[in-house]
mmCIF file with all atom_site columns, C-alpha atoms and ligand atoms in Angstrom:
data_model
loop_
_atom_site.group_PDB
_atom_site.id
_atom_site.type_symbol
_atom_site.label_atom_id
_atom_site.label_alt_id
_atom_site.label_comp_id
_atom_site.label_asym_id
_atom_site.label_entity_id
_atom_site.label_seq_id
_atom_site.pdbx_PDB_ins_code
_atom_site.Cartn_x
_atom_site.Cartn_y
_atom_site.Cartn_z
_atom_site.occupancy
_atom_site.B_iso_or_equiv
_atom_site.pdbx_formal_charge
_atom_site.auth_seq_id
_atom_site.auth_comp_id
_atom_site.auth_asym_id
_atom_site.auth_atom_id
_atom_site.pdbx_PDB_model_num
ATOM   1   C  CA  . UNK A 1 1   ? 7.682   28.814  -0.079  1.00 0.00 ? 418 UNK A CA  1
ATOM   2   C  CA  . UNK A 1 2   ? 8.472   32.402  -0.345  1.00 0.00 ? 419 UNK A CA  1
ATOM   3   C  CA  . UNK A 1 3   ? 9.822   31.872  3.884   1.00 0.00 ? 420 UNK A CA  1
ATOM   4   C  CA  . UNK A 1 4   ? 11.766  29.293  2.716   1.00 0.00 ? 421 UNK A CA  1
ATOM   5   C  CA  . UNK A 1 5   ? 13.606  31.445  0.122   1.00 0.00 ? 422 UNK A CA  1
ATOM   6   C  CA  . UNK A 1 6   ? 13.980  34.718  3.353   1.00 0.00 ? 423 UNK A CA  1
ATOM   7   C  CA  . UNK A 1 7   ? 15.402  31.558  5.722   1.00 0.00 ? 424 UNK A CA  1
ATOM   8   C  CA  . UNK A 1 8   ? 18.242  31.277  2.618   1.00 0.00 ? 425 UNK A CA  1
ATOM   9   C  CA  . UNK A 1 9   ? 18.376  35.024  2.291   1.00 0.00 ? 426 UNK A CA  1
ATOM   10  C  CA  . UNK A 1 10  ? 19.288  35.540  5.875   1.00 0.00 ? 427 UNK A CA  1
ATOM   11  C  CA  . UNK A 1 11  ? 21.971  32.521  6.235   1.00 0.00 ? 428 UNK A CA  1
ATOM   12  C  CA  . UNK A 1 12  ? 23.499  33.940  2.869   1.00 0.00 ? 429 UNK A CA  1
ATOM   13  C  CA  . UNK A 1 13  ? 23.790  37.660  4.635   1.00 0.00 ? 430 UNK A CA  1
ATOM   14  C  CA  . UNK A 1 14  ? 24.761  35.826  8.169   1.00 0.00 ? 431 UNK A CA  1
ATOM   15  C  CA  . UNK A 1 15  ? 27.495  33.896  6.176   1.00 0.00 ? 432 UNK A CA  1
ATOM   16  C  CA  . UNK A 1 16  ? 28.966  36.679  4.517   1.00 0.00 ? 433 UNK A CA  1
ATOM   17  C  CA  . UNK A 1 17  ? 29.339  38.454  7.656   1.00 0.00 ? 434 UNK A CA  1
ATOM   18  C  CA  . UNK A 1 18  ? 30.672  35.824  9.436   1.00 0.00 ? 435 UNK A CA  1
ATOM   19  C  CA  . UNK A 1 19  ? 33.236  35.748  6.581   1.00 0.00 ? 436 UNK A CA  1
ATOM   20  C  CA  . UNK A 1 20  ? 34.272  39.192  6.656   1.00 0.00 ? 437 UNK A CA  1
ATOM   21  C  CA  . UNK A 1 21  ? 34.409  39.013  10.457  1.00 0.00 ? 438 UNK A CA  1
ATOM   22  C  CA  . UNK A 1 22  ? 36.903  37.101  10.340  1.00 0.00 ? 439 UNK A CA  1
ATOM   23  C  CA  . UNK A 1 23  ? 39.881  39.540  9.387   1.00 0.00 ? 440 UNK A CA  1
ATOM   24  C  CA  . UNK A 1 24  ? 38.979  42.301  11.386  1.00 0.00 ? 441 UNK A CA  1
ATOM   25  C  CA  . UNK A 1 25  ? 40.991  42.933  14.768  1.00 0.00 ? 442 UNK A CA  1
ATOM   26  C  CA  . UNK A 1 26  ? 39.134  45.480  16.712  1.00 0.00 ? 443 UNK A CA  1
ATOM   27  C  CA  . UNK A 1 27  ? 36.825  44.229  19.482  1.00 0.00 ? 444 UNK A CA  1
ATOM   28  C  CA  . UNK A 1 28  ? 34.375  46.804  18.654  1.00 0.00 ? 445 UNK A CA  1
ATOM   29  C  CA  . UNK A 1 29  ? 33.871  45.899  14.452  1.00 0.00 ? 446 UNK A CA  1
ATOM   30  C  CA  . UNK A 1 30  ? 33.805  42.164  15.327  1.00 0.00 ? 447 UNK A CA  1
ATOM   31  C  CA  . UNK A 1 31  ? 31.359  42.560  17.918  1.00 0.00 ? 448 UNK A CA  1
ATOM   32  C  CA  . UNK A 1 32  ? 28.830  44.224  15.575  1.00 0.00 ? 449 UNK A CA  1
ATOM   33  C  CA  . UNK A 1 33  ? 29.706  41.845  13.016  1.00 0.00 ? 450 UNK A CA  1
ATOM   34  C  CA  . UNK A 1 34  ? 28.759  38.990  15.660  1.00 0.00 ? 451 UNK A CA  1
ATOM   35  C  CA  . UNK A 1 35  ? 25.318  41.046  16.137  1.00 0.00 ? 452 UNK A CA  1
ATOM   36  C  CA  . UNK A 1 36  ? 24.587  41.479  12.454  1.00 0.00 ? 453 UNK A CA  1
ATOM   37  C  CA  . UNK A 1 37  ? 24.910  37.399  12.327  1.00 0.00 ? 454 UNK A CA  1
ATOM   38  C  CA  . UNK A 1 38  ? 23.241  37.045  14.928  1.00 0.00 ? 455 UNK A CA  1
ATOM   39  C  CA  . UNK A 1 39  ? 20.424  39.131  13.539  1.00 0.00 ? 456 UNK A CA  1
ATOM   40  C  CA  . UNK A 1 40  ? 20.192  37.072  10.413  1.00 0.00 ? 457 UNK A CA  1
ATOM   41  C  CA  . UNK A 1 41  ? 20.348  33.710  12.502  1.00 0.00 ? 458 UNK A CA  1
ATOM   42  C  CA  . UNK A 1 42  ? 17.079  34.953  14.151  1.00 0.00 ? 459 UNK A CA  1
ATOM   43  C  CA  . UNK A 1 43  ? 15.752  35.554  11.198  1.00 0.00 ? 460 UNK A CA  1
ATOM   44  C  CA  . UNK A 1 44  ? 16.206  32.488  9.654   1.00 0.00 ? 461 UNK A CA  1
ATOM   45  C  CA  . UNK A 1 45  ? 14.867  30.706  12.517  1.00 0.00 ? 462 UNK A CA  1
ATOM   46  C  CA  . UNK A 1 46  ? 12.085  33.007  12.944  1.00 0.00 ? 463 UNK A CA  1
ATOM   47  C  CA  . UNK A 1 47  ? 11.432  31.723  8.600   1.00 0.00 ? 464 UNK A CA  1
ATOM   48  C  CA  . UNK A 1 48  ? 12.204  28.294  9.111   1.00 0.00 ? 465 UNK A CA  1
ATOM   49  C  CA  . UNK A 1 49  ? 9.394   28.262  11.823  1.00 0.00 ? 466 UNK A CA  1
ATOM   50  C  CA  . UNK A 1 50  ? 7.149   30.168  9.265   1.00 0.00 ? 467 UNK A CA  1
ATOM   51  C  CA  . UNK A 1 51  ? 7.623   27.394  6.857   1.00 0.00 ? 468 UNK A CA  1
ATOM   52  C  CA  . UNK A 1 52  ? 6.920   24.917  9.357   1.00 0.00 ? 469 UNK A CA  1
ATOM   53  C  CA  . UNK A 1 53  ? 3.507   26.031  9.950   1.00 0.00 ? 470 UNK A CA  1
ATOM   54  C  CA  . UNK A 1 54  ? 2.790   26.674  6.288   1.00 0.00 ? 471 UNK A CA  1
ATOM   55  C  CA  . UNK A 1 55  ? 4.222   22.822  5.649   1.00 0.00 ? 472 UNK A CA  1
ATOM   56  C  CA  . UNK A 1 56  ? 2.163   21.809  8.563   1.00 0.00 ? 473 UNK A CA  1
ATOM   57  C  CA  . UNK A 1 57  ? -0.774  23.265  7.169   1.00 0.00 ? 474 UNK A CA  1
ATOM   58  C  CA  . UNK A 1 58  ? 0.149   21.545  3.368   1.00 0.00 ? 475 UNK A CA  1
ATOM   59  C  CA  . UNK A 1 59  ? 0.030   18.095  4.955   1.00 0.00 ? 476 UNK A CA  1
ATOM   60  C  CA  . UNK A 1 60  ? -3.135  18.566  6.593   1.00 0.00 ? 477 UNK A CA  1
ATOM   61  C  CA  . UNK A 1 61  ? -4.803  20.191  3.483   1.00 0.00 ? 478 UNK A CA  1
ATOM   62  C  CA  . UNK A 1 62  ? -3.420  16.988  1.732   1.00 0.00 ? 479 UNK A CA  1
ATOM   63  C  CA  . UNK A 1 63  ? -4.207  14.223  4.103   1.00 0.00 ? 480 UNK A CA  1
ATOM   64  C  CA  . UNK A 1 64  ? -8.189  15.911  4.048   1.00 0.00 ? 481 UNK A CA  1
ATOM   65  C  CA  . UNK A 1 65  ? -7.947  15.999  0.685   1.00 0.00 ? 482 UNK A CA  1
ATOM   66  C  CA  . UNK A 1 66  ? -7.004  12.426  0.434   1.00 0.00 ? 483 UNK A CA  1
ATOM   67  C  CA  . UNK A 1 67  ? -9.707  11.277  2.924   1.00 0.00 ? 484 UNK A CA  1
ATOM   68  C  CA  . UNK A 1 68  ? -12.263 13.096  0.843   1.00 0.00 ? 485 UNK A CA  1
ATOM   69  C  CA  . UNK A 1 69  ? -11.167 11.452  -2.323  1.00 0.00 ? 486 UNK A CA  1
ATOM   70  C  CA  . UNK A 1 70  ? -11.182 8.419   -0.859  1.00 0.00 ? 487 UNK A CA  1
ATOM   71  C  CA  . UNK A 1 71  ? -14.673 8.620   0.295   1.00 0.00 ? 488 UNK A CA  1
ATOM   72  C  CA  . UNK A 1 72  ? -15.593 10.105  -3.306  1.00 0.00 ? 489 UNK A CA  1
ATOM   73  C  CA  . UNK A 1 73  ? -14.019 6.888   -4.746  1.00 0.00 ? 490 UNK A CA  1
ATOM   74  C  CA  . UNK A 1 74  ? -15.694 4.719   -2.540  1.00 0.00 ? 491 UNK A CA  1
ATOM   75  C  CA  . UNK A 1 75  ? -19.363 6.243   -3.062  1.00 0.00 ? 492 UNK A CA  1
ATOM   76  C  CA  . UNK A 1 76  ? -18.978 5.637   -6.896  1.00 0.00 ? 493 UNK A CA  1
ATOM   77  C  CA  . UNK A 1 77  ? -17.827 2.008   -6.632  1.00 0.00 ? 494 UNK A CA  1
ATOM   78  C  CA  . UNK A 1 78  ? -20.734 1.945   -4.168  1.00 0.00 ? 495 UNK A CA  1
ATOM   79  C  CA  . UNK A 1 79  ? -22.835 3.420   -6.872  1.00 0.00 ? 496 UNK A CA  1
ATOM   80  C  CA  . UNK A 1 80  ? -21.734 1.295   -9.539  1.00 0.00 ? 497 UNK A CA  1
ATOM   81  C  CA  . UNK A 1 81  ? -23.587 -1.409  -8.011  1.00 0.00 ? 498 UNK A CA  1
ATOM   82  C  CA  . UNK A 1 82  ? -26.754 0.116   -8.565  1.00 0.00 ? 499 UNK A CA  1
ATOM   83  C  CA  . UNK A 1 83  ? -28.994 1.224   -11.582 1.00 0.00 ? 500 UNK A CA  1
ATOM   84  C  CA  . UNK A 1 84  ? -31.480 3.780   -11.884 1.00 0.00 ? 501 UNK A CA  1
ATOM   85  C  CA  . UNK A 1 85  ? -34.729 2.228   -12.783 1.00 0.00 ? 502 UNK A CA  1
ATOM   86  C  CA  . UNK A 1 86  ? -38.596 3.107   -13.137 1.00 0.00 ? 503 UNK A CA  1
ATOM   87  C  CA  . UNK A 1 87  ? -40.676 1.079   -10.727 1.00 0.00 ? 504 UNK A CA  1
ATOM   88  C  CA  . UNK A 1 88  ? -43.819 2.361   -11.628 1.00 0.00 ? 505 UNK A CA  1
ATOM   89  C  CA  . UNK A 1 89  ? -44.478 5.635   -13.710 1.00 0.00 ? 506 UNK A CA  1
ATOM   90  C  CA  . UNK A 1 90  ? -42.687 8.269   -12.467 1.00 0.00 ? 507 UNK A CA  1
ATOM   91  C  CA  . UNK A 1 91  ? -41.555 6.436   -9.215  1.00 0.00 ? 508 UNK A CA  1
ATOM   92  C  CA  . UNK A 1 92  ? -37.445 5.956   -9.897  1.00 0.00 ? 509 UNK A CA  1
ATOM   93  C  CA  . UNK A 1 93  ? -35.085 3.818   -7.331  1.00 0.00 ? 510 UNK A CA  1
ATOM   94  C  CA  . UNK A 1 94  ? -32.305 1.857   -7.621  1.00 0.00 ? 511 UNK A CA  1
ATOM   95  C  CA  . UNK A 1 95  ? -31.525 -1.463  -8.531  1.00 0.00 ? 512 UNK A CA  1
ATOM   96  C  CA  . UNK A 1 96  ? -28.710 -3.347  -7.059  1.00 0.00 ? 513 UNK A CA  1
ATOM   97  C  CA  . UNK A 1 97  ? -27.260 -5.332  -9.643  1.00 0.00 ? 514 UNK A CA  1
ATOM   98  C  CA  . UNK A 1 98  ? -26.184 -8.733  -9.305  1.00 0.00 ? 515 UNK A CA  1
ATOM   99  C  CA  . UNK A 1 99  ? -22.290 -8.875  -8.035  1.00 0.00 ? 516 UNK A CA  1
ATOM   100 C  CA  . UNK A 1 100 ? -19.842 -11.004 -9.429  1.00 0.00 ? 517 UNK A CA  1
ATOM   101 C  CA  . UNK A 1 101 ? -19.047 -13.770 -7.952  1.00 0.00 ? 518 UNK A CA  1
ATOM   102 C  CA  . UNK A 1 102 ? -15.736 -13.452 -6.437  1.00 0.00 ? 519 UNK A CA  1
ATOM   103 C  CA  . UNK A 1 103 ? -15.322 -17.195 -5.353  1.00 0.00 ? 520 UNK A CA  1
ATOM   104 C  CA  . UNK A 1 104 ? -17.458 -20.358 -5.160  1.00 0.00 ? 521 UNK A CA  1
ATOM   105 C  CA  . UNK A 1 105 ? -18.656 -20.983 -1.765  1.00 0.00 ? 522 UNK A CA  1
ATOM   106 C  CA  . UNK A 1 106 ? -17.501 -17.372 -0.642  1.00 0.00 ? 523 UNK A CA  1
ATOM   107 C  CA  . UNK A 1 107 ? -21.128 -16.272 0.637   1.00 0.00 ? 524 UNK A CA  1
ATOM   108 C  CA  . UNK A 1 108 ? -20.157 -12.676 1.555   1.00 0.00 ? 525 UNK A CA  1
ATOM   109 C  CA  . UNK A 1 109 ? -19.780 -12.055 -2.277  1.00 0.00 ? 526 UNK A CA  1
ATOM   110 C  CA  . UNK A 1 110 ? -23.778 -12.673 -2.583  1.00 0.00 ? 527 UNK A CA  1
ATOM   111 C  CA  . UNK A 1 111 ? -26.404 -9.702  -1.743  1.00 0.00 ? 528 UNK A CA  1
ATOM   112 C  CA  . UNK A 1 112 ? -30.225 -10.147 -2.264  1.00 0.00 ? 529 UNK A CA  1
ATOM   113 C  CA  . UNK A 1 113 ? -31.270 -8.519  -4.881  1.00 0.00 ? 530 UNK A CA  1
ATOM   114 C  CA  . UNK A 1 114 ? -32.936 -4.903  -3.084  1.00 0.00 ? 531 UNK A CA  1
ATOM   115 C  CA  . UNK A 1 115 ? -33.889 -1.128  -4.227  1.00 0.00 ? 532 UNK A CA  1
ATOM   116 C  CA  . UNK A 1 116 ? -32.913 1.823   -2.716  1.00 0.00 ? 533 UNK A CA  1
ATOM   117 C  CA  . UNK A 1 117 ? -34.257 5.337   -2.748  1.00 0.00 ? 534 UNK A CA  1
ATOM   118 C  CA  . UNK A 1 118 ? -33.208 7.890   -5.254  1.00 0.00 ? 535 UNK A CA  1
ATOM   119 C  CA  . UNK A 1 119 ? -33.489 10.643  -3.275  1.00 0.00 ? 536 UNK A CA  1
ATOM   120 C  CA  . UNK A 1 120 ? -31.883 9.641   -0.362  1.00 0.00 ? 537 UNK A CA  1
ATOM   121 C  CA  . UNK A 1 121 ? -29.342 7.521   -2.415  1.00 0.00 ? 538 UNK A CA  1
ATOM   122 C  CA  . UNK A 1 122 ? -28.025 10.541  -4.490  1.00 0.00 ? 539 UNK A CA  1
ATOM   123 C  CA  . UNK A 1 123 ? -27.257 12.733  -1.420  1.00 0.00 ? 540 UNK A CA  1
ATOM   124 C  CA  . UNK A 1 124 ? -24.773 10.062  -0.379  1.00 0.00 ? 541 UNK A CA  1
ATOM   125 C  CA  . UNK A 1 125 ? -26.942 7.791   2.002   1.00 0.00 ? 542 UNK A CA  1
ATOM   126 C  CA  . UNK A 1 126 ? -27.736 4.251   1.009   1.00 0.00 ? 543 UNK A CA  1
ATOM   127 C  CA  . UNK A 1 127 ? -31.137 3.297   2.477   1.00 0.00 ? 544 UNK A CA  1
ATOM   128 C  CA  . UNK A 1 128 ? -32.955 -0.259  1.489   1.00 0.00 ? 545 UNK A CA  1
ATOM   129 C  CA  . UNK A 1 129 ? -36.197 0.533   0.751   1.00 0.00 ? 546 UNK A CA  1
ATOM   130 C  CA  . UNK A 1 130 ? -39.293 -1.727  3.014   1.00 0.00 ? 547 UNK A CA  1
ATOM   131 C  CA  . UNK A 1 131 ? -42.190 -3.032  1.086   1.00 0.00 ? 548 UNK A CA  1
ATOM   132 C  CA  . UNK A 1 132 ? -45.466 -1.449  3.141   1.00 0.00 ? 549 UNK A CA  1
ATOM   133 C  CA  . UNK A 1 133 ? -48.852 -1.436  2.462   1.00 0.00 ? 550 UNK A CA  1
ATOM   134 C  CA  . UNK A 1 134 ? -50.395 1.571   0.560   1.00 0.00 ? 551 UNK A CA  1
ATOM   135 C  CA  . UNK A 1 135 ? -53.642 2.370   0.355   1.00 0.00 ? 552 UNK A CA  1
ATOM   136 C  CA  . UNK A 1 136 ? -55.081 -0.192  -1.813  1.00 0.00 ? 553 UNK A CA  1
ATOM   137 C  CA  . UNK A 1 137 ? -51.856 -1.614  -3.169  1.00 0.00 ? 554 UNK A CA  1
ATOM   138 C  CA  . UNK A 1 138 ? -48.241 -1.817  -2.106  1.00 0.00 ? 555 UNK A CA  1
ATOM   139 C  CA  . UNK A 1 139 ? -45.360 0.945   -1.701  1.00 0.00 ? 556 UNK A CA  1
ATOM   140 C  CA  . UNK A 1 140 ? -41.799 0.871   -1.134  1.00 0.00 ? 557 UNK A CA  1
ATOM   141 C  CA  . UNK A 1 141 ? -40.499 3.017   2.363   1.00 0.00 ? 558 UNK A CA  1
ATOM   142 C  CA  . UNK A 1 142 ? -37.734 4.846   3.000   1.00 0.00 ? 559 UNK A CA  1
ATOM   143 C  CA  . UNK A 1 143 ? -37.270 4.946   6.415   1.00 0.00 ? 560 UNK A CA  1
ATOM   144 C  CA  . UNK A 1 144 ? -35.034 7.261   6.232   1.00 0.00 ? 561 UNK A CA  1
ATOM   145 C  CA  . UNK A 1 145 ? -37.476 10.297  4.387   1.00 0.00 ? 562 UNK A CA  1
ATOM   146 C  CA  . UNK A 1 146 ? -40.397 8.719   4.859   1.00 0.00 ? 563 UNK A CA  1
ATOM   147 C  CA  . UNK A 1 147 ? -40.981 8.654   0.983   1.00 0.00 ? 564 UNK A CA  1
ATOM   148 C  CA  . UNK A 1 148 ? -43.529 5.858   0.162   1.00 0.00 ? 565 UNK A CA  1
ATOM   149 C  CA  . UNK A 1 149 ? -42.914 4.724   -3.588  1.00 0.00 ? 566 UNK A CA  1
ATOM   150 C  CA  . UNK A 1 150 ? -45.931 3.133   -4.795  1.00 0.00 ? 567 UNK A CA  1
ATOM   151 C  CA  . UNK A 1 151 ? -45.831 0.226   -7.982  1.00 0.00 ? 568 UNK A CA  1
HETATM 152 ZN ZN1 . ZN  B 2 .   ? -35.165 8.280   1.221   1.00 0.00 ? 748 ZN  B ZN1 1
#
């Protein structure tokens, strides 16, 4: 902002010796006048493109600031879906929990009930967990970190 405020300073000094230009009759005095407006028209222009940039530069900060938020909103109504629960002891996941139902017969609306892993969940990456085999019992996978979640 503060190359907005030199872009006035210099019209208000190329103005006021335009102004007083105007009266004077020898070649010589006007023609220095015209180069002292001149001087301040350049450097206005030479502001206005300053403040160009630094707008330019505003709106992108903004617009990436915007996308980020955005995203930020969308991970925590994505998260909302979900509860943290205990499996087994000590082994934590998520829950999806049962949606709303938006509108009879609209099957979109409907998602099998499914668990996802903590870990991977809470670093922003939704991964379904896979029932596998463990040992002698069962485990849930992440494919994604290869955790296996016994119950
Ligand atoms: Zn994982």
């Amino acid at each position: 902002m503060d190359s907005l405020s030199a872009v006035m300073a210099s019209l208000t000094i190329a103005k006021e010796a335009a102004s007083a230009a105007v009266g004077i009759r020898d070649h010589n005095l006007v023609a220095a006048q015209i180069a002292a407006v001149n001087d301040q028209l350049l450097k206005a222009q030479q502001g206005l493109f300053l403040y160009g940039t630094q707008m330019a530069d505003i709106q992108n900060n903004l617009r990436e600031t915007q996308d980020q938020l955005r995203e930020l909103k969308r991970m925590q109504s994505e998260r909302d879906n979900y509860a943290l629960v205990q499996i087994s002891e000590g082994v934590w996941v998520y829950k999806s929990k049962p949606l709303p139902e938006i509108s009879e017969g609209n099957s979109d609306a409907v998602q099998p009930p499914h668990y996802l892993c903590q870990k991977c969940f809470d670093s922003g990456k939704k991964v379904v967990l896979q029932r596998t085999a463990l040992y002698y019992g069962h485990a849930l996978w992440c494919t994604a970190c290869d955790s296996k979640l016994g119950f």
